[in-house]
Coordinates of N, CA and C in Angstrom, one line a residue:
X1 N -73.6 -2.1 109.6 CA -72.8 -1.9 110.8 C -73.1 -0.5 111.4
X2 N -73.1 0.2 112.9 CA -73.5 0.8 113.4 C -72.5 1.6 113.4
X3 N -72.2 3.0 113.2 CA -71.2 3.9 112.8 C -71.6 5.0 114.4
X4 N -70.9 4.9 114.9 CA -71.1 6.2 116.2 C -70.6 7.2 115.7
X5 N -71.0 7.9 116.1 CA -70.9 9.4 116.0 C -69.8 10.3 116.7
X6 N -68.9 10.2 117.9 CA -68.1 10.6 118.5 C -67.2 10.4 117.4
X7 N -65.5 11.2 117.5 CA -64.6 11.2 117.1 C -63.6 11.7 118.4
X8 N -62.8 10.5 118.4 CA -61.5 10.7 119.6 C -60.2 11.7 118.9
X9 N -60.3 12.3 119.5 CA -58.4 13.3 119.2 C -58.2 13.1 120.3
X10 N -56.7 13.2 120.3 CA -55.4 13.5 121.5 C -54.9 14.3 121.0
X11 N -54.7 15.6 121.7 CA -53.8 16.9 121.1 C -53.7 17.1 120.1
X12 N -55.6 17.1 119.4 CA -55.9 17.5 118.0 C -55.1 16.6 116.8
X13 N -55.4 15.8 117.6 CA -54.8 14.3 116.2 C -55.7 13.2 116.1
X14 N -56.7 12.9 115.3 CA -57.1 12.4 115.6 C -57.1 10.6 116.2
X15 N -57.2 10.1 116.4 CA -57.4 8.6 117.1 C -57.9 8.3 116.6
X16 N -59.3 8.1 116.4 CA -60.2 7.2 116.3 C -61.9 8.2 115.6
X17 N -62.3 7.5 114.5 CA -63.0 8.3 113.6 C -64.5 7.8 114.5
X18 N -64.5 6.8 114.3 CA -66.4 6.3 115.2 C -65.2 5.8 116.7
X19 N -66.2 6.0 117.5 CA -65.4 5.9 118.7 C -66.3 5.1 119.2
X20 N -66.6 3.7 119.6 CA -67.9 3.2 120.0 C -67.6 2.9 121.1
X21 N -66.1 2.6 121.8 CA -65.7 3.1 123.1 C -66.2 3.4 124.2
X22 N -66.7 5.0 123.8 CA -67.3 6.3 124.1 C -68.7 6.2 124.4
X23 N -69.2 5.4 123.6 CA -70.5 5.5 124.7 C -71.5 4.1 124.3
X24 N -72.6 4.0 124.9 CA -73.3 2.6 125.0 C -74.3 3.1 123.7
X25 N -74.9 1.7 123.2 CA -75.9 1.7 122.1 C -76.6 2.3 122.2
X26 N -77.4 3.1 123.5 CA -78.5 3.6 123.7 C -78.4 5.2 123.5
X27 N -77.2 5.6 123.1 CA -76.7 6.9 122.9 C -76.1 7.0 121.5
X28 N -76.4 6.0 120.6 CA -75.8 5.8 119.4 C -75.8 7.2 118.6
X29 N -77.3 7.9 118.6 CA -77.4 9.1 117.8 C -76.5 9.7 117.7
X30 N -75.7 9.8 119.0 CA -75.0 11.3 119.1 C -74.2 11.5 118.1
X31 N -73.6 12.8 118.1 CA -72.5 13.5 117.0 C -71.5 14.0 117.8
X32 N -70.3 14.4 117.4 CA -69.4 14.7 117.8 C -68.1 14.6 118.1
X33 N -67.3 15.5 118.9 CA -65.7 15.7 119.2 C -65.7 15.3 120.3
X34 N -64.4 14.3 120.5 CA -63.8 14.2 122.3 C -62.6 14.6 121.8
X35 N -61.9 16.0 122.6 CA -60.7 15.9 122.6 C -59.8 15.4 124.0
X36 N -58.7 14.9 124.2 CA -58.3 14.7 125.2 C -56.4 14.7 124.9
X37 N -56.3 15.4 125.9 CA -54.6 15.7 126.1 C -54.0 14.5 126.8
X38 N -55.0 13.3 127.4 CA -54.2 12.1 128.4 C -54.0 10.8 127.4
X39 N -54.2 11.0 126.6 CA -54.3 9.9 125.7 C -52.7 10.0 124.4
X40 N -52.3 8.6 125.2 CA -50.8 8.7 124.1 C -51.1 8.6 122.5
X41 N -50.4 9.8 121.8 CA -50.5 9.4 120.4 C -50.6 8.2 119.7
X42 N -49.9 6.9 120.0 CA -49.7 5.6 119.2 C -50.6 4.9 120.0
X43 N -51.8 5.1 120.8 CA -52.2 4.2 121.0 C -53.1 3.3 120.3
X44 N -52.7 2.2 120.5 CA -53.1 0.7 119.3 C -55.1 0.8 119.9
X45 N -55.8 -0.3 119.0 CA -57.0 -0.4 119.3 C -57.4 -1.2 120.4
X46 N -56.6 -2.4 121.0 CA -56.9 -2.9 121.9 C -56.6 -2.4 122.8
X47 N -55.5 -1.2 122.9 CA -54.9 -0.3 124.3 C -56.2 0.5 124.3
X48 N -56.9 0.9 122.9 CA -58.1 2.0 123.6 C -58.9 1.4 124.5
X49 N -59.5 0.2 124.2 CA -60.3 0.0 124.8 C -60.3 -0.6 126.5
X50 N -59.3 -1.1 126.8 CA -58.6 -1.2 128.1 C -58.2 0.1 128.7
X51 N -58.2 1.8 128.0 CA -57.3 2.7 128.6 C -58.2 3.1 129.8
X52 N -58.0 3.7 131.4 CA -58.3 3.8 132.0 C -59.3 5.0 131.6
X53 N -58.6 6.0 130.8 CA -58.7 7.6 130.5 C -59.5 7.5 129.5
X54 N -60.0 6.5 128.9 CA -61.0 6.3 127.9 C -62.3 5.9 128.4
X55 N -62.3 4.7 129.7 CA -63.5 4.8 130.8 C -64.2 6.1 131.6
X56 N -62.7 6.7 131.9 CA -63.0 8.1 132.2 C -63.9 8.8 131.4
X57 N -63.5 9.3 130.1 CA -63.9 10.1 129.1 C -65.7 9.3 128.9
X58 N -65.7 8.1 128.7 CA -66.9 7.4 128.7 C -68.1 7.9 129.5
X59 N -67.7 7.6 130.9 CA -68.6 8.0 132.2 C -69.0 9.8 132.4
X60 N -68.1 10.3 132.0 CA -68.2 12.2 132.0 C -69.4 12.2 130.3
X61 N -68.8 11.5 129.3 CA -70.1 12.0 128.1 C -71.5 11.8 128.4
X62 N -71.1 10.2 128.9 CA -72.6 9.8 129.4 C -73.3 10.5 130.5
X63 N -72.8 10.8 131.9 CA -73.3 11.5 133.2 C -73.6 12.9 131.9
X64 N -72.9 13.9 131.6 CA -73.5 15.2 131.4 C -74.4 15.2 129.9
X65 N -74.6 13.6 129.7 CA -75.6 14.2 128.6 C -76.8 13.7 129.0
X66 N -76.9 12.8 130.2 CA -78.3 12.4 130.3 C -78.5 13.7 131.3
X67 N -77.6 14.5 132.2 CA -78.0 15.4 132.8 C -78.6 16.3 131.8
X68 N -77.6 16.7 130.5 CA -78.2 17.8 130.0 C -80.0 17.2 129.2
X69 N -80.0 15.9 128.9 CA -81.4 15.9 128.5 C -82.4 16.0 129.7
X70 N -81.8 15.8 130.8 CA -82.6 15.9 132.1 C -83.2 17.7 132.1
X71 N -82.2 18.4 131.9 CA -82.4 19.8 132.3 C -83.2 20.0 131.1
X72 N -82.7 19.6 130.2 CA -84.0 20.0 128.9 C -85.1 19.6 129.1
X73 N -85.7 18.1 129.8 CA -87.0 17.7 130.2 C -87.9 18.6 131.1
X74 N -86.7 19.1 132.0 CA -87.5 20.3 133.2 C -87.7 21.8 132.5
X75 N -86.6 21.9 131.8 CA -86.8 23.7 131.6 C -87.4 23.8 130.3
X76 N -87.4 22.6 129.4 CA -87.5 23.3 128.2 C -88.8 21.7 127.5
X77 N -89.4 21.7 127.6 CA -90.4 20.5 127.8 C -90.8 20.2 126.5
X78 N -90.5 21.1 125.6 CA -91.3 20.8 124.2 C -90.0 20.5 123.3
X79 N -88.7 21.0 123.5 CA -87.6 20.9 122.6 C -87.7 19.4 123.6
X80 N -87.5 19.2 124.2 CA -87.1 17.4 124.9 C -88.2 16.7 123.9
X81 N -89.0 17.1 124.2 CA -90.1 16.3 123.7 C -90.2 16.0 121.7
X82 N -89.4 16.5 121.6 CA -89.0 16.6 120.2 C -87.6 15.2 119.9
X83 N -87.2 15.9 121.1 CA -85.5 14.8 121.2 C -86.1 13.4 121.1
X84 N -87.3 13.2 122.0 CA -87.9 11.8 122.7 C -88.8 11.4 121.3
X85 N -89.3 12.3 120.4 CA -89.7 11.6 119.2 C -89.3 10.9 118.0
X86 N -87.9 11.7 118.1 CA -86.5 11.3 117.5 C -85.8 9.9 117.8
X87 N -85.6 10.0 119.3 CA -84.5 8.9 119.7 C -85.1 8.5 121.2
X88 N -86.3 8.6 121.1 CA -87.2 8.0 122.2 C -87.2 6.3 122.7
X89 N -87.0 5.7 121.6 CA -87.2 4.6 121.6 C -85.5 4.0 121.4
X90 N -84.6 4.6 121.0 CA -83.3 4.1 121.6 C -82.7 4.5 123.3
X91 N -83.3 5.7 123.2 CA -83.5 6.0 124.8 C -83.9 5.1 125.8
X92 N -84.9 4.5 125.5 CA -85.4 3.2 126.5 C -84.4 2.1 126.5
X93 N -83.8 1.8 125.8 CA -82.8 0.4 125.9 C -82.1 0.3 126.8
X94 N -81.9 1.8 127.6 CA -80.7 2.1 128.7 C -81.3 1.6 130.1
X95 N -82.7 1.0 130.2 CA -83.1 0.9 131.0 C -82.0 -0.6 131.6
X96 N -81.7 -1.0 130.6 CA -81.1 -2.3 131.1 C -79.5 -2.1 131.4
X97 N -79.2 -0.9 131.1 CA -77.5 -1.1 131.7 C -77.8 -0.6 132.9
X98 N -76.6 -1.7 133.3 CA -76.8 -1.9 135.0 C -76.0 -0.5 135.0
X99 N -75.2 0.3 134.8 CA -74.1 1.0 135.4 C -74.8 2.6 134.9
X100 N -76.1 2.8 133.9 CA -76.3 4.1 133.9 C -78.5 3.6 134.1
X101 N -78.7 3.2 133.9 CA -80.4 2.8 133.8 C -81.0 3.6 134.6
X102 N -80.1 3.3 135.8 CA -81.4 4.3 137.0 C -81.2 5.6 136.6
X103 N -80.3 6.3 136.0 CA -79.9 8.1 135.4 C -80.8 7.8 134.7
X104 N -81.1 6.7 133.7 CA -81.5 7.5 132.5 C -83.2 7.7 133.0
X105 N -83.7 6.8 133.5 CA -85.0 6.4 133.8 C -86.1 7.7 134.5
X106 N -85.4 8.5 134.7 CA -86.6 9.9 135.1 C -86.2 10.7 133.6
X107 N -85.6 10.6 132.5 CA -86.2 11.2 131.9 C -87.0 10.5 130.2
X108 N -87.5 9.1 131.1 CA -88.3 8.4 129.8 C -89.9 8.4 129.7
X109 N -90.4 9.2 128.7 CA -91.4 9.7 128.6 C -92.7 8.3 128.3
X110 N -94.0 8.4 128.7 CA -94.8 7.4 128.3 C -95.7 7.8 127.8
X111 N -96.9 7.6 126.9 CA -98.4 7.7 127.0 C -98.9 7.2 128.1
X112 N -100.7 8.0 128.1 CA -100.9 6.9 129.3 C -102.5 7.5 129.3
X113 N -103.2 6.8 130.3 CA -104.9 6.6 129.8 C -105.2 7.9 130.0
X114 N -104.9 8.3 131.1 CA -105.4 9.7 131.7 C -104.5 11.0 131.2
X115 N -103.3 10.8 130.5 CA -102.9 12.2 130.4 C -103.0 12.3 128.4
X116 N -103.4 14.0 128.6 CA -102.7 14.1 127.2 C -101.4 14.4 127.1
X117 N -100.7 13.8 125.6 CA -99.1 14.5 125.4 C -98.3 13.1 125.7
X118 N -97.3 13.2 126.5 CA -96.4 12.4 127.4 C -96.3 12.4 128.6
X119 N -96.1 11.3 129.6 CA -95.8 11.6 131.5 C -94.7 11.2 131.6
X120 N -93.6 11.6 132.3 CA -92.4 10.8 133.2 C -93.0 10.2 134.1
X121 N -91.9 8.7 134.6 CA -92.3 8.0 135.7 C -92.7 9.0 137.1
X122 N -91.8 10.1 137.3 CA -92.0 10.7 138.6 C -93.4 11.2 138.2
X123 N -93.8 12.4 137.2 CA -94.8 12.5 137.0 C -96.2 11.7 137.5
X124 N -96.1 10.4 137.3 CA -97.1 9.7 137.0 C -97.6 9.3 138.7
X125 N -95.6 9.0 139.6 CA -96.0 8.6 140.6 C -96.6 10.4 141.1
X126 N -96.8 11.4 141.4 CA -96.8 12.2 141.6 C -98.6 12.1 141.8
X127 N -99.0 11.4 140.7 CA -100.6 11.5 140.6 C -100.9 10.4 141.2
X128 N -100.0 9.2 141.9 CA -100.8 8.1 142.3 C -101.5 8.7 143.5
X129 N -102.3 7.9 143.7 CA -103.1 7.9 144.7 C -102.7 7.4 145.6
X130 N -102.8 7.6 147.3 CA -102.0 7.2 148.1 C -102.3 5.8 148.7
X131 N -103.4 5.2 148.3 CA -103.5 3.8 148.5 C -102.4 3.1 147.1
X132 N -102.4 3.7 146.0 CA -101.6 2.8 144.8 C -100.4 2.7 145.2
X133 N -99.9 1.0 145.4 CA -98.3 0.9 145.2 C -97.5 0.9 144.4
X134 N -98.5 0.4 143.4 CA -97.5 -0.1 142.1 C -97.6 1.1 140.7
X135 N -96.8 0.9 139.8 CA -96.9 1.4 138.6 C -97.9 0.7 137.6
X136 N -99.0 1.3 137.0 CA -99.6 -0.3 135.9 C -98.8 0.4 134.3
X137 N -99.2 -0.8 133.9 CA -98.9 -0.2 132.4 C -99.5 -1.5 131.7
X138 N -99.6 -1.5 130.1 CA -100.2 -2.3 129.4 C -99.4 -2.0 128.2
X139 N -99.0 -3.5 127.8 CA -98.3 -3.5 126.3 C -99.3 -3.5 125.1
X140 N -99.0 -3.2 124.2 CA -99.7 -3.6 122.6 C -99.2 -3.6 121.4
X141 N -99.6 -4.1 120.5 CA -99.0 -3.9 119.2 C -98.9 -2.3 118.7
X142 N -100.3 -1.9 119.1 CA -100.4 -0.1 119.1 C -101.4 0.7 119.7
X143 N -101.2 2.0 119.9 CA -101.5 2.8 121.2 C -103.4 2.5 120.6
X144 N -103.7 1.7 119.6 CA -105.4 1.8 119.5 C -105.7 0.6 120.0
X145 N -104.6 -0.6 119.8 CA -105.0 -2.2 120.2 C -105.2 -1.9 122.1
X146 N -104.0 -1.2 122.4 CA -104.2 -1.3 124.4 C -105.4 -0.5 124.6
X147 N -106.1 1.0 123.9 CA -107.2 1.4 124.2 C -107.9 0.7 124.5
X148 N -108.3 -0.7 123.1 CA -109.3 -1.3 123.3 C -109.4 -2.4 124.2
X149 N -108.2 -2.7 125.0 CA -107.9 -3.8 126.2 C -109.1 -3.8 126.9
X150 N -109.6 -5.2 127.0 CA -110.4 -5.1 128.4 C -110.0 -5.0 129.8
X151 N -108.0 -5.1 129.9 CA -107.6 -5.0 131.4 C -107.8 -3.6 131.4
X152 N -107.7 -2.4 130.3 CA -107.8 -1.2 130.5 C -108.9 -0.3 130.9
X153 N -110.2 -1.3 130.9 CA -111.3 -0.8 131.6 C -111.6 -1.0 133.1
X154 N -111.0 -2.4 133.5 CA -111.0 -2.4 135.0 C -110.6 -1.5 135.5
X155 N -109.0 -0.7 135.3 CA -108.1 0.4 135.5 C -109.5 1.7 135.8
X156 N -109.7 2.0 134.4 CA -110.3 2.9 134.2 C -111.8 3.0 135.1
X157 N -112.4 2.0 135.4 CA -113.3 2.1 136.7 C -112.8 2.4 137.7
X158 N -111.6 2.1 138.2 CA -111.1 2.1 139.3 C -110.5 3.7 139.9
X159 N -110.2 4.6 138.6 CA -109.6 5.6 138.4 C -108.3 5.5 138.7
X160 N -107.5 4.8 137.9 CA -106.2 4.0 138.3 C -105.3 4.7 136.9
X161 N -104.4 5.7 136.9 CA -103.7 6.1 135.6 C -102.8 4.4 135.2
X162 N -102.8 4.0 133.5 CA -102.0 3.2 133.7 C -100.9 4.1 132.5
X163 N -100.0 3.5 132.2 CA -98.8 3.7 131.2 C -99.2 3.0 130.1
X164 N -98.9 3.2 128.7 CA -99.1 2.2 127.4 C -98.0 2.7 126.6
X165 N -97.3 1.4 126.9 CA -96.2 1.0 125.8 C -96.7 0.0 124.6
X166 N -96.4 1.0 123.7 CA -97.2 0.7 122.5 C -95.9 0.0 121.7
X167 N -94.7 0.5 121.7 CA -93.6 0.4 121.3 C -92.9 -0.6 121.4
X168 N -92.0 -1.8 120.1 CA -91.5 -2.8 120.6 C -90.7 -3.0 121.1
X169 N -89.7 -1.9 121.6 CA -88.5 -2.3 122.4 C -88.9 -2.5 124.0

């Protein structure tokens, strides 16, 4: 079973030891303290999860941590890039919550034919070409099976960057 990492206090008492509350599966790594003064001492487990002030607390961890991995992607490119090797691939799962996905999604990192290292999506559109509409990308078992793709040489005639998700999530 999946143990989160938050711990809830109210006025330095604790609440709640894993707080899964607190934040979505896609942020599981994290570590840490929420303290909060709005939260009544006896409150039962089903009141946490209904508390208004616990949605609260929820939406502020999440907004300033995908900001702070955002500001680490821009200012600091190689410590992110360290984060993304770590928990890169639980990172991506957030593409599908409806209520944070589009935050998380400029700062998810890909391989791709033309660049060395990693690209962000903005990145990538940055280099399309002004006739390209679309994003390409190509799935595989691994980053040697897509090299060897025959759809990856049409691209590559065309001078067309694609994305390779090598990865199974």
């Amino acid at each position: 079973e999946q143990s989160y990492g938050l711990q809830l206090y109210a006025n330095r008492v604790l609440i709640k030891e894993s707080a899964e509350e607190l934040l979505p599966t896609w942020l599981r790594f994290m570590k840490g303290v929420v303290e909060s003064g709005d939260l009544s001492l006896n409150v039962s487990r089903e009141m946490l999860q209904q508390d208004r002030h616990v949605k609260s607390i929820r939406k502020q961890v999440i907004n300033k941590t995908v900001k702070h991995l955002k500001d680490m992607l821009e200012n600091n490119r190689e410590d992110y890039e360290g984060v993304w090797k770590n928990f890169g691939e639980v990172l991506k799962e957030s593409v599908v919550d409806y209520e944070f996905g589009d935050k998380v999604k400029p700062i998810l990192l890909f391989k791709s034919s033309t660049q060395e290292g990693l690209t962000s999506l903005d990145e990538y559109i940055e280099r399309m070409g002004e006739e390209q509409k679309s994003i390409y990308y190509l799935t595989g078992e691994s980053l040697e099976a897509i090299k060897r793709s025959p759809h990856l040489e049409a691209f590559n005639d065309k001078g067309v960057e694609v994305l390779f998700l090598d990865q199974p999530i």
